[in-house]
Amino acid sequence: MTTNESSAADPDGPAPGAIDVQRRRIIGAGMALGLAVGVLGVAFGVLAATAGLPVWQAVTLSAGAFTGASQFAAVSVLASGGSGGAALGVALLLAARNGVYALSVSGLFAGLGWRRWLAAHLVIDESTAMANAHRSPRLSLTAFLATGLSVLIFWNVGTLIGATLGTHLGQVTTFGLDAAFPAAFISLLREGVDTPDGRRVAVVAVVLTLASIPLLPPGLPVLTGGLGAMAAWALTARRSPTDNATHTTEGIER
Amino acid sequence: MTGWLLWSIVIGAYAFKALGTAFGSRITPGQAWSRAIRLLPLGMLCALITVQTLATGQSIHPDARLAGVAVGGALAWRRAHIIWVMIAAATVTSLVRLL
């Protein structure tokens, strides 16, 4: 947590104009992520159509499950002749990480009342990464909601287009879009990784993930990497003398 | 896709999000937990970046994605706007695939 960023993002600190500029920038980034996800949504719709799913099922998945990796995996399993049980298993393994994100992001939902259960539906990779890129809870919530809603809308419009035109579109290549998302996440993690704690967590997460990719079924390496890195940090931080200091600054910030 | 499979995925996916929200809401800022929880998305997203860049199924398979993410990541490190980071990563990856 860099002090200049936290004070710049403090809702009570700068003039209202500065907040508006930041807001607009956040919403712009959220729209850009949504648009890219929309293109991926077209690809999902086409895949669903070629796997024999009716349009209503493809859209029900995109609106109701709203977790891209799970949807792609489940439909791919069915398309390659796999069983329903196998499709469900891989879908749930990949969906589990949203639950872990929610543990952290739900701290932003305090003022939302019952609507937190609607906000919970928006907990996905993109909205979590955008929320995590800001220190001020208010800007984090703006980033979370703007990105979550933008991705929800574009993902579903994309799915509808892909599933409807499906067989007419032929093979949709993703135009390197698969690389755009990890690059976007690097962009959003940049500030967080620039702290000693952040660096440690990042390195341990990458190493644990690389070690578990060959050993575990898809979906689990992200969980073992992320949760393992946090556990390793918590176990070593207890003995570190700087822990108390970081604790107090964190208490003030929140 | 059978009805039970469709609705199991829909309900299961939301159940994870709701469970995380229910437990997360009980963590108060003072607790020792809260700081570890705040580092959690960072660890999870670093793990996700690794999988999305290098994994193909259960094998580690560096390909065109790695080139795109490397260029996009370098731009991100120099604080380029996220839109340019995404465009650069996608363009480089598709160009490498064309070669």
mmCIF file of C-alpha atoms in Angstrom:
data_model
loop_
_atom_site.group_PDB
_atom_site.id
_atom_site.type_symbol
_atom_site.label_atom_id
_atom_site.label_comp_id
_atom_site.label_asym_id
_atom_site.label_seq_id
_atom_site.Cartn_x
_atom_site.Cartn_y
_atom_site.Cartn_z
ATOM 1 C CA MET A 1 0.000 0.000 0.000
ATOM 2 C CA THR A 2 1.707 3.130 -1.204
ATOM 3 C CA THR A 3 0.785 6.161 0.841
ATOM 4 C CA ASN A 4 0.522 8.532 -2.104
ATOM 5 C CA GLU A 5 -1.972 6.259 -3.831
ATOM 6 C CA SER A 6 -4.112 5.800 -0.738
ATOM 7 C CA SER A 7 -4.287 9.525 -0.054
ATOM 8 C CA ALA A 8 -4.963 10.329 -3.702
ATOM 9 C CA ALA A 9 -7.780 7.818 -3.691
ATOM 10 C CA ASP A 10 -9.171 8.837 -0.283
ATOM 11 C CA PRO A 11 -12.843 9.761 -0.766
ATOM 12 C CA ASP A 12 -12.558 12.652 1.736
ATOM 13 C CA GLY A 13 -9.198 13.935 0.503
ATOM 14 C CA PRO A 14 -9.073 15.460 -2.989
ATOM 15 C CA ALA A 15 -11.500 17.829 -4.685
ATOM 16 C CA PRO A 16 -14.683 16.304 -6.129
ATOM 17 C CA GLY A 17 -13.368 16.966 -9.656
ATOM 18 C CA ALA A 18 -10.412 14.633 -9.144
ATOM 19 C CA ILE A 19 -12.762 11.865 -8.009
ATOM 20 C CA ASP A 20 -14.920 12.386 -11.115
ATOM 21 C CA VAL A 21 -11.880 12.055 -13.378
ATOM 22 C CA GLN A 22 -10.835 8.874 -11.575
ATOM 23 C CA ARG A 23 -14.388 7.544 -11.744
ATOM 24 C CA ARG A 24 -14.558 8.146 -15.491
ATOM 25 C CA ARG A 25 -11.207 6.439 -15.993
ATOM 26 C CA ILE A 26 -12.341 3.429 -13.946
ATOM 27 C CA ILE A 27 -15.612 3.126 -15.853
ATOM 28 C CA GLY A 28 -13.702 3.407 -19.158
ATOM 29 C CA ALA A 29 -11.401 0.549 -18.166
ATOM 30 C CA GLY A 30 -14.418 -1.498 -17.063
ATOM 31 C CA MET A 31 -16.097 -0.952 -20.437
ATOM 32 C CA ALA A 32 -12.903 -1.983 -22.287
ATOM 33 C CA LEU A 33 -12.679 -5.221 -20.306
ATOM 34 C CA GLY A 34 -16.392 -5.831 -20.933
ATOM 35 C CA LEU A 35 -16.003 -5.360 -24.688
ATOM 36 C CA ALA A 36 -13.128 -7.849 -24.844
ATOM 37 C CA VAL A 37 -15.163 -10.331 -22.795
ATOM 38 C CA GLY A 38 -18.049 -9.742 -25.237
ATOM 39 C CA VAL A 39 -15.906 -10.989 -28.135
ATOM 40 C CA LEU A 40 -15.080 -14.052 -26.045
ATOM 41 C CA GLY A 41 -18.845 -14.393 -25.435
ATOM 42 C CA VAL A 42 -19.408 -14.719 -29.191
ATOM 43 C CA ALA A 43 -16.838 -17.535 -29.208
ATOM 44 C CA PHE A 44 -18.681 -19.218 -26.314
ATOM 45 C CA GLY A 45 -22.020 -18.892 -28.127
ATOM 46 C CA VAL A 46 -20.596 -20.507 -31.250
ATOM 47 C CA LEU A 47 -19.069 -23.345 -29.197
ATOM 48 C CA ALA A 48 -22.415 -23.896 -27.435
ATOM 49 C CA ALA A 49 -24.253 -23.968 -30.781
ATOM 50 C CA THR A 50 -21.820 -26.459 -32.297
ATOM 51 C CA ALA A 51 -22.149 -28.617 -29.150
ATOM 52 C CA GLY A 52 -25.910 -28.699 -29.821
ATOM 53 C CA LEU A 53 -27.112 -26.392 -27.036
ATOM 54 C CA PRO A 54 -30.251 -24.404 -27.861
ATOM 55 C CA VAL A 55 -29.876 -20.616 -27.671
ATOM 56 C CA TRP A 56 -31.839 -20.367 -24.405
ATOM 57 C CA GLN A 57 -29.455 -22.775 -22.662
ATOM 58 C CA ALA A 58 -26.353 -20.879 -23.799
ATOM 59 C CA VAL A 59 -27.803 -17.587 -22.561
ATOM 60 C CA THR A 60 -29.087 -19.137 -19.303
ATOM 61 C CA LEU A 61 -25.526 -20.271 -18.598
ATOM 62 C CA SER A 62 -24.038 -16.861 -19.393
ATOM 63 C CA ALA A 63 -26.591 -14.935 -17.336
ATOM 64 C CA GLY A 64 -27.160 -17.454 -14.541
ATOM 65 C CA ALA A 65 -23.788 -19.118 -14.028
ATOM 66 C CA PHE A 66 -21.844 -16.078 -15.316
ATOM 67 C CA THR A 67 -18.432 -17.651 -15.013
ATOM 68 C CA GLY A 68 -16.696 -17.926 -18.375
ATOM 69 C CA ALA A 69 -14.041 -20.547 -17.676
ATOM 70 C CA SER A 70 -16.637 -22.968 -16.204
ATOM 71 C CA GLN A 71 -18.970 -22.485 -19.145
ATOM 72 C CA PHE A 72 -16.260 -23.073 -21.762
ATOM 73 C CA ALA A 73 -15.014 -26.153 -19.905
ATOM 74 C CA ALA A 74 -18.441 -27.739 -19.371
ATOM 75 C CA VAL A 75 -19.549 -27.248 -22.985
ATOM 76 C CA SER A 76 -16.180 -28.473 -24.322
ATOM 77 C CA VAL A 77 -16.492 -31.655 -22.252
ATOM 78 C CA LEU A 78 -19.974 -32.297 -23.698
ATOM 79 C CA ALA A 79 -18.824 -31.443 -27.233
ATOM 80 C CA SER A 80 -16.021 -34.008 -26.998
ATOM 81 C CA GLY A 81 -18.473 -36.672 -25.855
ATOM 82 C CA GLY A 82 -17.806 -36.482 -22.106
ATOM 83 C CA SER A 83 -20.433 -37.311 -19.478
ATOM 84 C CA GLY A 84 -22.676 -34.797 -17.706
ATOM 85 C CA GLY A 85 -20.964 -35.635 -14.434
ATOM 86 C CA ALA A 86 -17.537 -34.806 -15.859
ATOM 87 C CA ALA A 87 -18.881 -31.534 -17.266
ATOM 88 C CA LEU A 88 -20.386 -30.571 -13.909
ATOM 89 C CA GLY A 89 -17.209 -31.516 -12.023
ATOM 90 C CA VAL A 90 -14.878 -29.362 -14.098
ATOM 91 C CA ALA A 91 -17.389 -26.486 -14.151
ATOM 92 C CA LEU A 92 -17.649 -26.433 -10.353
ATOM 93 C CA LEU A 93 -13.872 -26.732 -9.845
ATOM 94 C CA LEU A 94 -13.391 -23.674 -12.054
ATOM 95 C CA ALA A 95 -16.251 -21.790 -10.376
ATOM 96 C CA ALA A 96 -14.790 -22.308 -6.895
ATOM 97 C CA ARG A 97 -12.302 -19.471 -7.272
ATOM 98 C CA ASN A 98 -15.185 -16.971 -7.413
ATOM 99 C CA GLY A 99 -16.029 -18.050 -3.863
ATOM 100 C CA VAL A 100 -12.491 -17.224 -2.777
ATOM 101 C CA TYR A 101 -12.649 -13.849 -4.532
ATOM 102 C CA ALA A 102 -15.953 -13.157 -2.770
ATOM 103 C CA LEU A 103 -14.291 -13.693 0.635
ATOM 104 C CA SER A 104 -12.156 -10.660 -0.077
ATOM 105 C CA VAL A 105 -14.390 -8.471 -2.251
ATOM 106 C CA SER A 106 -17.512 -8.791 -0.062
ATOM 107 C CA GLY A 107 -15.879 -6.375 2.400
ATOM 108 C CA LEU A 108 -16.926 -3.675 -0.088
ATOM 109 C CA PHE A 109 -20.607 -4.670 0.068
ATOM 110 C CA ALA A 110 -21.191 -3.454 3.642
ATOM 111 C CA GLY A 111 -23.446 -0.541 2.657
ATOM 112 C CA LEU A 112 -25.463 -2.454 0.063
ATOM 113 C CA GLY A 113 -27.910 -4.266 2.390
ATOM 114 C CA TRP A 114 -29.845 -7.077 0.679
ATOM 115 C CA ARG A 115 -28.430 -5.991 -2.681
ATOM 116 C CA ARG A 116 -25.121 -7.574 -1.654
ATOM 117 C CA TRP A 117 -26.631 -10.869 -2.860
ATOM 118 C CA LEU A 118 -27.008 -9.314 -6.336
ATOM 119 C CA ALA A 119 -23.489 -7.871 -6.166
ATOM 120 C CA ALA A 120 -22.241 -11.370 -5.242
ATOM 121 C CA HIS A 121 -23.347 -12.545 -8.694
ATOM 122 C CA LEU A 122 -20.857 -10.094 -10.250
ATOM 123 C CA VAL A 123 -17.839 -11.648 -8.455
ATOM 124 C CA ILE A 124 -15.586 -12.857 -11.302
ATOM 125 C CA ASP A 125 -11.921 -12.510 -12.351
ATOM 126 C CA GLU A 126 -12.301 -9.122 -14.063
ATOM 127 C CA SER A 127 -14.405 -7.354 -11.395
ATOM 128 C CA THR A 128 -12.167 -8.659 -8.587
ATOM 129 C CA ALA A 129 -8.993 -7.526 -10.347
ATOM 130 C CA MET A 130 -10.443 -4.057 -10.988
ATOM 131 C CA ALA A 131 -11.620 -3.704 -7.375
ATOM 132 C CA ASN A 132 -8.243 -4.889 -6.110
ATOM 133 C CA ALA A 133 -6.405 -2.213 -8.120
ATOM 134 C CA HIS A 134 -7.794 0.605 -5.920
ATOM 135 C CA ARG A 135 -7.157 1.339 -2.277
ATOM 136 C CA SER A 136 -10.149 3.502 -1.463
ATOM 137 C CA PRO A 137 -13.176 1.284 -0.689
ATOM 138 C CA ARG A 138 -15.475 3.681 -2.565
ATOM 139 C CA LEU A 139 -13.429 3.623 -5.768
ATOM 140 C CA SER A 140 -12.982 -0.141 -5.387
ATOM 141 C CA LEU A 141 -16.750 -0.607 -5.224
ATOM 142 C CA THR A 142 -17.210 1.645 -8.277
ATOM 143 C CA ALA A 143 -14.598 -0.383 -10.166
ATOM 144 C CA PHE A 144 -16.195 -3.652 -9.071
ATOM 145 C CA LEU A 145 -19.759 -2.711 -10.034
ATOM 146 C CA ALA A 146 -18.841 -0.937 -13.300
ATOM 147 C CA THR A 147 -16.713 -3.866 -14.459
ATOM 148 C CA GLY A 148 -19.100 -6.563 -13.224
ATOM 149 C CA LEU A 149 -22.126 -4.994 -14.953
ATOM 150 C CA SER A 150 -20.235 -4.207 -18.153
ATOM 151 C CA VAL A 151 -18.891 -7.760 -18.382
ATOM 152 C CA LEU A 152 -22.333 -9.247 -17.553
ATOM 153 C CA ILE A 153 -24.004 -7.265 -20.356
ATOM 154 C CA PHE A 154 -21.324 -7.758 -23.038
ATOM 155 C CA TRP A 155 -20.812 -11.445 -22.179
ATOM 156 C CA ASN A 156 -24.524 -12.131 -22.617
ATOM 157 C CA VAL A 157 -24.942 -10.059 -25.786
ATOM 158 C CA GLY A 158 -21.891 -11.865 -27.205
ATOM 159 C CA THR A 159 -23.292 -15.264 -26.210
ATOM 160 C CA LEU A 160 -26.649 -14.445 -27.821
ATOM 161 C CA ILE A 161 -24.985 -13.378 -31.086
ATOM 162 C CA GLY A 162 -22.671 -16.402 -31.172
ATOM 163 C CA ALA A 163 -25.384 -18.913 -30.268
ATOM 164 C CA THR A 164 -27.875 -17.473 -32.772
ATOM 165 C CA LEU A 165 -25.502 -17.200 -35.727
ATOM 166 C CA GLY A 166 -23.525 -20.231 -34.499
ATOM 167 C CA THR A 167 -23.163 -22.503 -37.476
ATOM 168 C CA HIS A 168 -23.265 -19.590 -39.958
ATOM 169 C CA LEU A 169 -20.260 -17.866 -38.391
ATOM 170 C CA GLY A 170 -18.109 -20.922 -38.859
ATOM 171 C CA GLN A 171 -14.888 -21.105 -36.884
ATOM 172 C CA VAL A 172 -14.342 -18.041 -34.727
ATOM 173 C CA THR A 173 -10.698 -17.628 -33.835
ATOM 174 C CA THR A 174 -10.077 -15.634 -30.710
ATOM 175 C CA PHE A 175 -7.512 -13.305 -32.325
ATOM 176 C CA GLY A 176 -5.042 -13.587 -29.471
ATOM 177 C CA LEU A 177 -7.740 -12.584 -27.017
ATOM 178 C CA ASP A 178 -6.681 -15.418 -24.728
ATOM 179 C CA ALA A 179 -3.465 -13.450 -24.089
ATOM 180 C CA ALA A 180 -5.263 -10.121 -23.582
ATOM 181 C CA PHE A 181 -6.791 -11.157 -20.250
ATOM 182 C CA PRO A 182 -3.632 -12.252 -18.393
ATOM 183 C CA ALA A 183 -1.940 -9.064 -19.672
ATOM 184 C CA ALA A 184 -4.862 -6.973 -18.383
ATOM 185 C CA PHE A 185 -4.579 -8.654 -14.973
ATOM 186 C CA ILE A 186 -0.847 -7.795 -14.840
ATOM 187 C CA SER A 187 -1.813 -4.192 -15.496
ATOM 188 C CA LEU A 188 -4.310 -4.261 -12.606
ATOM 189 C CA LEU A 189 -1.914 -5.972 -10.185
ATOM 190 C CA ARG A 190 0.972 -3.632 -10.874
ATOM 191 C CA GLU A 191 0.602 -1.479 -7.748
ATOM 192 C CA GLY A 192 -0.096 -4.440 -5.460
ATOM 193 C CA VAL A 193 2.985 -6.346 -6.597
ATOM 194 C CA ASP A 194 5.129 -3.278 -5.973
ATOM 195 C CA THR A 195 5.072 -3.853 -2.181
ATOM 196 C CA PRO A 196 7.304 -6.328 -0.280
ATOM 197 C CA ASP A 197 4.270 -8.378 0.836
ATOM 198 C CA GLY A 198 2.792 -8.306 -2.643
ATOM 199 C CA ARG A 199 6.025 -9.475 -4.244
ATOM 200 C CA ARG A 200 6.303 -12.410 -1.851
ATOM 201 C CA VAL A 201 2.712 -13.494 -2.426
ATOM 202 C CA ALA A 202 3.094 -13.137 -6.210
ATOM 203 C CA VAL A 203 6.295 -15.199 -6.431
ATOM 204 C CA VAL A 204 4.965 -17.989 -4.202
ATOM 205 C CA ALA A 205 1.665 -18.059 -6.120
ATOM 206 C CA VAL A 206 3.403 -18.420 -9.507
ATOM 207 C CA VAL A 207 5.770 -21.150 -8.254
ATOM 208 C CA LEU A 208 2.978 -23.153 -6.563
ATOM 209 C CA THR A 209 0.788 -22.854 -9.651
ATOM 210 C CA LEU A 210 3.559 -24.032 -12.002
ATOM 211 C CA ALA A 211 4.171 -26.999 -9.709
ATOM 212 C CA SER A 212 0.490 -27.964 -9.544
ATOM 213 C CA ILE A 213 -0.523 -27.574 -13.227
ATOM 214 C CA PRO A 214 0.816 -31.051 -14.199
ATOM 215 C CA LEU A 215 -0.442 -32.675 -10.996
ATOM 216 C CA LEU A 216 -4.004 -31.399 -10.578
ATOM 217 C CA PRO A 217 -7.108 -31.199 -12.796
ATOM 218 C CA PRO A 218 -7.923 -27.801 -14.395
ATOM 219 C CA GLY A 219 -9.348 -25.346 -11.878
ATOM 220 C CA LEU A 220 -7.387 -26.557 -8.869
ATOM 221 C CA PRO A 221 -3.948 -25.021 -9.708
ATOM 222 C CA VAL A 222 -5.385 -21.492 -9.383
ATOM 223 C CA LEU A 223 -6.829 -22.374 -5.962
ATOM 224 C CA THR A 224 -3.694 -24.084 -4.661
ATOM 225 C CA GLY A 225 -1.482 -21.294 -6.029
ATOM 226 C CA GLY A 226 -3.572 -18.435 -4.608
ATOM 227 C CA LEU A 227 -4.574 -19.986 -1.287
ATOM 228 C CA GLY A 228 -1.134 -21.536 -0.788
ATOM 229 C CA ALA A 229 0.590 -18.184 -1.324
ATOM 230 C CA MET A 230 -1.715 -16.499 1.191
ATOM 231 C CA ALA A 231 -1.145 -19.273 3.741
ATOM 232 C CA ALA A 232 2.631 -19.058 3.265
ATOM 233 C CA TRP A 233 2.469 -15.294 3.740
ATOM 234 C CA ALA A 234 0.344 -15.602 6.903
ATOM 235 C CA LEU A 235 2.669 -18.201 8.424
ATOM 236 C CA THR A 236 5.846 -16.198 7.801
ATOM 237 C CA ALA A 237 4.367 -12.749 8.508
ATOM 238 C CA ARG A 238 3.557 -13.742 12.093
ATOM 239 C CA ARG A 239 7.277 -13.834 12.847
ATOM 240 C CA SER A 240 8.144 -10.692 10.922
ATOM 241 C CA PRO A 241 8.795 -7.543 13.019
ATOM 242 C CA THR A 242 7.125 -5.259 10.435
ATOM 243 C CA ASP A 243 3.809 -7.005 10.882
ATOM 244 C CA ASN A 244 2.563 -4.759 13.693
ATOM 245 C CA ALA A 245 3.333 -1.602 11.745
ATOM 246 C CA THR A 246 1.498 -2.744 8.639
ATOM 247 C CA HIS A 247 -1.431 -3.767 10.782
ATOM 248 C CA THR A 248 -1.966 -0.320 12.236
ATOM 249 C CA THR A 249 -1.783 1.508 8.901
ATOM 250 C CA GLU A 250 -4.265 -0.957 7.512
ATOM 251 C CA GLY A 251 -6.669 -0.350 10.388
ATOM 252 C CA ILE A 252 -6.619 3.400 9.743
ATOM 253 C CA GLU A 253 -7.104 3.016 6.033
ATOM 254 C CA ARG A 254 -10.198 0.934 6.352
ATOM 255 C CA MET B 1 -27.349 -30.366 -22.228
ATOM 256 C CA THR B 2 -29.831 -31.914 -19.824
ATOM 257 C CA GLY B 3 -31.878 -29.672 -17.550
ATOM 258 C CA TRP B 4 -30.330 -30.996 -14.343
ATOM 259 C CA LEU B 5 -26.814 -30.318 -15.600
ATOM 260 C CA LEU B 6 -27.687 -26.774 -16.707
ATOM 261 C CA TRP B 7 -29.309 -25.829 -13.408
ATOM 262 C CA SER B 8 -26.638 -27.591 -11.312
ATOM 263 C CA ILE B 9 -23.983 -25.418 -12.978
ATOM 264 C CA VAL B 10 -26.076 -22.253 -12.522
ATOM 265 C CA ILE B 11 -26.902 -22.959 -8.857
ATOM 266 C CA GLY B 12 -23.425 -24.271 -8.047
ATOM 267 C CA ALA B 13 -21.693 -21.241 -9.567
ATOM 268 C CA TYR B 14 -23.849 -18.817 -7.586
ATOM 269 C CA ALA B 15 -23.533 -20.879 -4.403
ATOM 270 C CA PHE B 16 -19.746 -20.378 -4.381
ATOM 271 C CA LYS B 17 -20.153 -16.609 -4.804
ATOM 272 C CA ALA B 18 -22.839 -16.424 -2.098
ATOM 273 C CA LEU B 19 -20.866 -18.577 0.357
ATOM 274 C CA GLY B 20 -17.778 -16.410 -0.077
ATOM 275 C CA THR B 21 -19.889 -13.301 0.428
ATOM 276 C CA ALA B 22 -21.544 -14.722 3.566
ATOM 277 C CA PHE B 23 -18.222 -15.649 5.177
ATOM 278 C CA GLY B 24 -16.390 -12.568 3.933
ATOM 279 C CA SER B 25 -18.987 -10.253 5.459
ATOM 280 C CA ARG B 26 -18.208 -11.651 8.917
ATOM 281 C CA ILE B 27 -14.548 -10.674 8.779
ATOM 282 C CA THR B 28 -14.027 -7.347 10.511
ATOM 283 C CA PRO B 29 -11.074 -5.098 9.606
ATOM 284 C CA GLY B 30 -9.372 -5.513 12.994
ATOM 285 C CA GLN B 31 -9.010 -9.269 12.707
ATOM 286 C CA ALA B 32 -5.601 -10.763 11.916
ATOM 287 C CA TRP B 33 -7.343 -12.507 9.042
ATOM 288 C CA SER B 34 -8.335 -9.358 7.231
ATOM 289 C CA ARG B 35 -4.877 -8.522 5.937
ATOM 290 C CA ALA B 36 -4.269 -12.036 4.666
ATOM 291 C CA ILE B 37 -7.677 -11.917 2.968
ATOM 292 C CA ARG B 38 -6.743 -8.641 1.290
ATOM 293 C CA LEU B 39 -3.689 -10.278 -0.272
ATOM 294 C CA LEU B 40 -5.807 -13.189 -1.478
ATOM 295 C CA PRO B 41 -6.966 -11.704 -4.831
ATOM 296 C CA LEU B 42 -3.355 -10.829 -5.642
ATOM 297 C CA GLY B 43 -2.246 -14.435 -5.126
ATOM 298 C CA MET B 44 -5.261 -15.875 -6.948
ATOM 299 C CA LEU B 45 -4.839 -13.558 -9.945
ATOM 300 C CA CYS B 46 -1.080 -14.275 -10.172
ATOM 301 C CA ALA B 47 -1.988 -17.974 -10.226
ATOM 302 C CA LEU B 48 -4.620 -17.291 -12.895
ATOM 303 C CA ILE B 49 -2.158 -15.310 -15.045
ATOM 304 C CA THR B 50 0.258 -18.260 -14.846
ATOM 305 C CA VAL B 51 -2.408 -20.753 -15.930
ATOM 306 C CA GLN B 52 -3.792 -18.552 -18.715
ATOM 307 C CA THR B 53 -0.304 -17.848 -20.081
ATOM 308 C CA LEU B 54 1.390 -21.226 -19.829
ATOM 309 C CA ALA B 55 -1.064 -24.082 -19.272
ATOM 310 C CA THR B 56 -2.669 -26.222 -21.944
ATOM 311 C CA GLY B 57 -4.809 -28.748 -20.129
ATOM 312 C CA GLN B 58 -2.516 -30.351 -17.588
ATOM 313 C CA SER B 59 0.786 -29.527 -19.274
ATOM 314 C CA ILE B 60 2.967 -26.432 -19.232
ATOM 315 C CA HIS B 61 3.151 -25.413 -22.847
ATOM 316 C CA PRO B 62 4.744 -22.038 -23.721
ATOM 317 C CA ASP B 63 3.349 -20.769 -27.052
ATOM 318 C CA ALA B 64 2.226 -17.544 -28.765
ATOM 319 C CA ARG B 65 0.378 -16.459 -25.610
ATOM 320 C CA LEU B 66 3.657 -16.100 -23.729
ATOM 321 C CA ALA B 67 4.976 -13.603 -26.314
ATOM 322 C CA GLY B 68 1.761 -11.562 -26.137
ATOM 323 C CA VAL B 69 1.626 -11.538 -22.342
ATOM 324 C CA ALA B 70 5.322 -10.615 -22.149
ATOM 325 C CA VAL B 71 4.813 -7.569 -24.393
ATOM 326 C CA GLY B 72 1.539 -6.607 -22.676
ATOM 327 C CA GLY B 73 3.113 -7.120 -19.263
ATOM 328 C CA ALA B 74 6.106 -4.922 -20.153
ATOM 329 C CA LEU B 75 3.725 -2.150 -21.244
ATOM 330 C CA ALA B 76 1.710 -2.594 -18.035
ATOM 331 C CA TRP B 77 4.901 -2.277 -16.018
ATOM 332 C CA ARG B 78 5.597 1.035 -17.761
ATOM 333 C CA ARG B 79 2.083 2.106 -16.724
ATOM 334 C CA ALA B 80 0.524 2.054 -20.165
ATOM 335 C CA HIS B 81 -3.283 2.212 -20.146
ATOM 336 C CA ILE B 82 -4.996 -1.159 -19.733
ATOM 337 C CA ILE B 83 -6.628 -0.826 -23.168
ATOM 338 C CA TRP B 84 -3.233 -0.586 -24.915
ATOM 339 C CA VAL B 85 -1.934 -3.455 -22.782
ATOM 340 C CA MET B 86 -4.788 -5.691 -23.979
ATOM 341 C CA ILE B 87 -4.513 -4.620 -27.622
ATOM 342 C CA ALA B 88 -0.731 -5.193 -27.645
ATOM 343 C CA ALA B 89 -1.012 -8.630 -26.032
ATOM 344 C CA ALA B 90 -3.740 -9.761 -28.443
ATOM 345 C CA THR B 91 -1.969 -8.356 -31.515
ATOM 346 C CA VAL B 92 1.418 -9.885 -30.711
ATOM 347 C CA THR B 93 -0.179 -13.268 -29.957
ATOM 348 C CA SER B 94 -2.157 -13.360 -33.187
ATOM 349 C CA LEU B 95 0.893 -12.229 -35.204
ATOM 350 C CA VAL B 96 3.046 -14.982 -33.677
ATOM 351 C CA ARG B 97 0.281 -17.484 -34.527
ATOM 352 C CA LEU B 98 0.272 -16.295 -38.147
ATOM 353 C CA LEU B 99 4.010 -16.969 -38.510
#
